[in-house]
Amino acid sequence: MSILIKNGRIITAVDDFTADIYIDGEKISAIGKDLEIPVDKVIDASGRYVFPGGIDPHTHLDMPFGGTMSSDDFETGTRAAAHGGTTTIIDFAIQSMGHSTLEGLDTWHAKAEGKACIDYGFHMIVTDTAGDRITEINRLIQEGVTSYKLFTAYPGVLYMDDAMLFRTMQEVGRKGGLVCVHAENGIVIDEIVRKAVSEGKTAPKWHALTRPTRMEAEAVHRTASIADLAGAPLYIVHVSSYDALEQITLARSSGMTVFGETCPQYLHLDHSYYEQEGFEGAKYVMSPPLREKWNQEELWDGLISGDLQVVSTDHCPFRFKDQKILGKEVFTKIPNGAPGIENRMSLMFNSGVVEGRISLNRFVEITSTAAAKLFGLFPRKGTVAVDSDADLVIFDPERTETISVNNPCTHNMNVDYNAYEGFKVTGIAETVLSRGKIIVENCNFCGTRGSGKFLKRSLFTEA
Ligand code: URP
Ligand code: ZN
Ligand code: ZN
C-alpha cells in the first residue's frame, strides 16, 4: 500500500513546514513539496497538522492489581490509544515475587501478541534481584527490554528496599539500561494509612490524605542519590507534585542523570475530586494521588523548563461499578489507577498549545519524541523523517469535542467512566496511521486486532 499525504503542516520536535509525505509500505519514503508520485491513496491534509504518532511510555493493560485486573486489555487499550493519536505504547511487564523476570516477560508477550492494534514495547517491573536473578538484566536487554521500573511504594507487593535498589541500579547502569522509579515512601505511607484506618477514616479521600507530597519528594531525593552512586540513569515516573519536581530539578542541577514524566491527570485534575459526593472520589484513587491545584502550574513549568521531559498517562483503568467498589468499606481496597490512554494528545494540545503554554514543537517533544529518545526507539519512532515508521497523526487543530464516556470520539476505553468527563478540548486526531496503514479515520477504528508489533528497544543513550 502506498499513500501520499498532501499539504499537511508537518511538525516534529524541531521542524515546522508544509510539505507532502510519501509512504511506501510501512516507512516514510520521501518528504517534499508538490510530490507527484502514483499511489494507492491520496490524503488531503490541508489545514491539518501532521505529527509523529504519539508515544505513551506508561500504560498498564491487563494488569493484576488489588485482587482484580485493569479493565483494558491489549486489544481495547491499544484501540482506544489509536483513537486518541497514540501509535506506540510501552507497557509494564511484572516479575512476580520469587519468580523470574523472564517468566513475567513471557506472560506479557502472551497478553499482547495477537491483540495489540498498535506497536508496543515492555518495561520490566523488577521486584527481586537477589542472588543470580541479577544476571537476568542481561537477558532482558537481549530481548529488547532495556528499562526497569522499581518501586519504593506498595510494601509487600512491588516494593524494593534500598539495598536491592542499589544492587539493581548498579547492574542496570553497568549494562546500559534505564531505571524508572515509582517514588513514594511506601513504608512511611503504610504507617500513616494504618493510623487513619484505625481512626475510622475510610472514605476515598483518605487515600490522598495519607500520601503526602513530602513522601514523594523524599523518595525522589533518595532514589536519585542511590542511582547517582550506582551509576544508573534515572527516570521518575508519574511526578505529581511540586515537592517531587523540586527534587528532580535539584538533582539535575547538580549534574545527576535524572529525568521525569508527569501525566495529564496531575496537570488537569486536583484534590477537590476526592471531595465529591458519595463514593465518586474512588474514580480518582491512584498513586501518587491528585494534589492541590496549585501544583498544576508548577508541573507545567517543569515541562516548559525541560526538567520534565515526557507526558505519559499511567493508564490503569478499573470500572467504577464492579472494581472501584471493592474499596467501598475502606479506601485501601480501592484498586489504584485511572483511565486516560485515549485523551492524552487532545488534553495536552488543548491546555498546552491552544492555551499558550507550550509551542507545537514542544507538544510533539513531550508526547512523542522525548519518549522515543529516552526509551531506545528513536528515530524509528517519534519523528517524521525518511526511513522512520509511517506512524502519523493528521490532526485537526480546530475541531472541538467534549470528553465524555458517551462520546465515541473521545471514549473507546473499556471502562465505565472518563476521568475528564465534561472537559472541552480543541484539537482532535482525525486520521491515524500505524506503519503506513490507516487505523483511525474520523473517529472510526479501521485497524486490525493483532497488527501491533513488539518493539525491541535499544539501550539508553543520553542524546
Ligand atoms: O495508581 C496507579 N498509578 N496505578 C498503576 C500502578 C502504578 O503505580 O503505576
Ligand atoms: Zn507507579
Ligand atoms: Zn503506572
Tab-separated table of N, CA, C and O and ligand atoms in Angstrom, residues 58-60 63 92 149 151 182 237-238 261 287 314-316, ligand 3:
chain	number	residue	atom	x	y	z
A	58	HIS	N	3.888	4.749	29.438
A	58	HIS	CA	3.484	4.307	30.779
A	58	HIS	C	2.026	3.865	30.744
A	58	HIS	O	1.109	4.686	30.934
A	59	THR	N	1.817	2.582	30.473
A	59	THR	CA	0.452	2.035	30.486
A	59	THR	C	0.438	0.717	31.257
A	59	THR	O	1.470	0.053	31.388
A	60	HIS	N	-0.737	0.371	31.757
A	60	HIS	CA	-0.914	-0.902	32.477
A	60	HIS	C	-2.144	-1.598	31.889
A	60	HIS	O	-3.267	-1.382	32.364
A	63	MET	N	-3.516	-5.699	33.678
A	63	MET	CA	-2.577	-5.824	34.798
A	63	MET	C	-3.299	-6.211	36.093
A	63	MET	O	-4.321	-5.607	36.436
A	92	PHE	N	4.013	-2.225	31.123
A	92	PHE	CA	4.874	-2.775	32.184
A	92	PHE	C	4.609	-4.258	32.395
A	92	PHE	O	3.533	-4.639	32.874
A	149	LYS	N	11.263	-0.825	35.972
A	149	LYS	CA	10.602	0.012	36.980
A	149	LYS	C	10.795	-0.613	38.354
A	149	LYS	O	10.519	-1.801	38.553
A	151	PHE	N	10.004	0.020	42.554
A	151	PHE	CA	9.013	0.692	43.399
A	151	PHE	C	9.559	0.944	44.798
A	151	PHE	O	10.064	0.022	45.433
A	182	HIS	N	8.977	4.421	40.674
A	182	HIS	CA	7.747	4.937	41.284
A	182	HIS	C	8.169	5.425	42.662
A	182	HIS	O	8.465	4.622	43.549
A	237	VAL	N	8.823	8.236	37.274
A	237	VAL	CA	7.519	8.152	36.602
A	237	VAL	C	6.473	8.970	37.371
A	237	VAL	O	6.658	9.309	38.534
A	238	HIS	N	5.408	9.253	36.700
A	238	HIS	CA	4.212	9.960	37.221
A	238	HIS	C	4.494	10.958	38.352
A	238	HIS	O	3.971	10.824	39.475
A	261	GLU	N	8.708	12.275	34.172
A	261	GLU	CA	7.454	12.381	33.398
A	261	GLU	C	6.346	12.804	34.343
A	261	GLU	O	6.375	12.498	35.540
A	287	SER	N	-2.007	6.287	42.554
A	287	SER	CA	-0.803	6.602	43.329
A	287	SER	C	0.329	7.040	42.405
A	287	SER	O	0.625	6.314	41.461
A	314	ASP	N	0.004	6.730	32.502
A	314	ASP	CA	-0.182	5.793	33.623
A	314	ASP	C	-1.581	5.193	33.539
A	314	ASP	O	-2.239	4.956	34.561
A	315	HIS	N	-2.024	4.955	32.308
A	315	HIS	CA	-3.372	4.396	32.085
A	315	HIS	C	-3.531	3.070	32.825
A	315	HIS	O	-2.830	2.099	32.539
A	316	CYS	N	-4.422	3.046	33.781
A	316	CYS	CA	-4.638	1.843	34.596
A	316	CYS	C	-6.105	1.863	35.036
A	316	CYS	O	-6.426	2.234	36.169
B	3	ZN	ZN	1.968	3.131	36.488
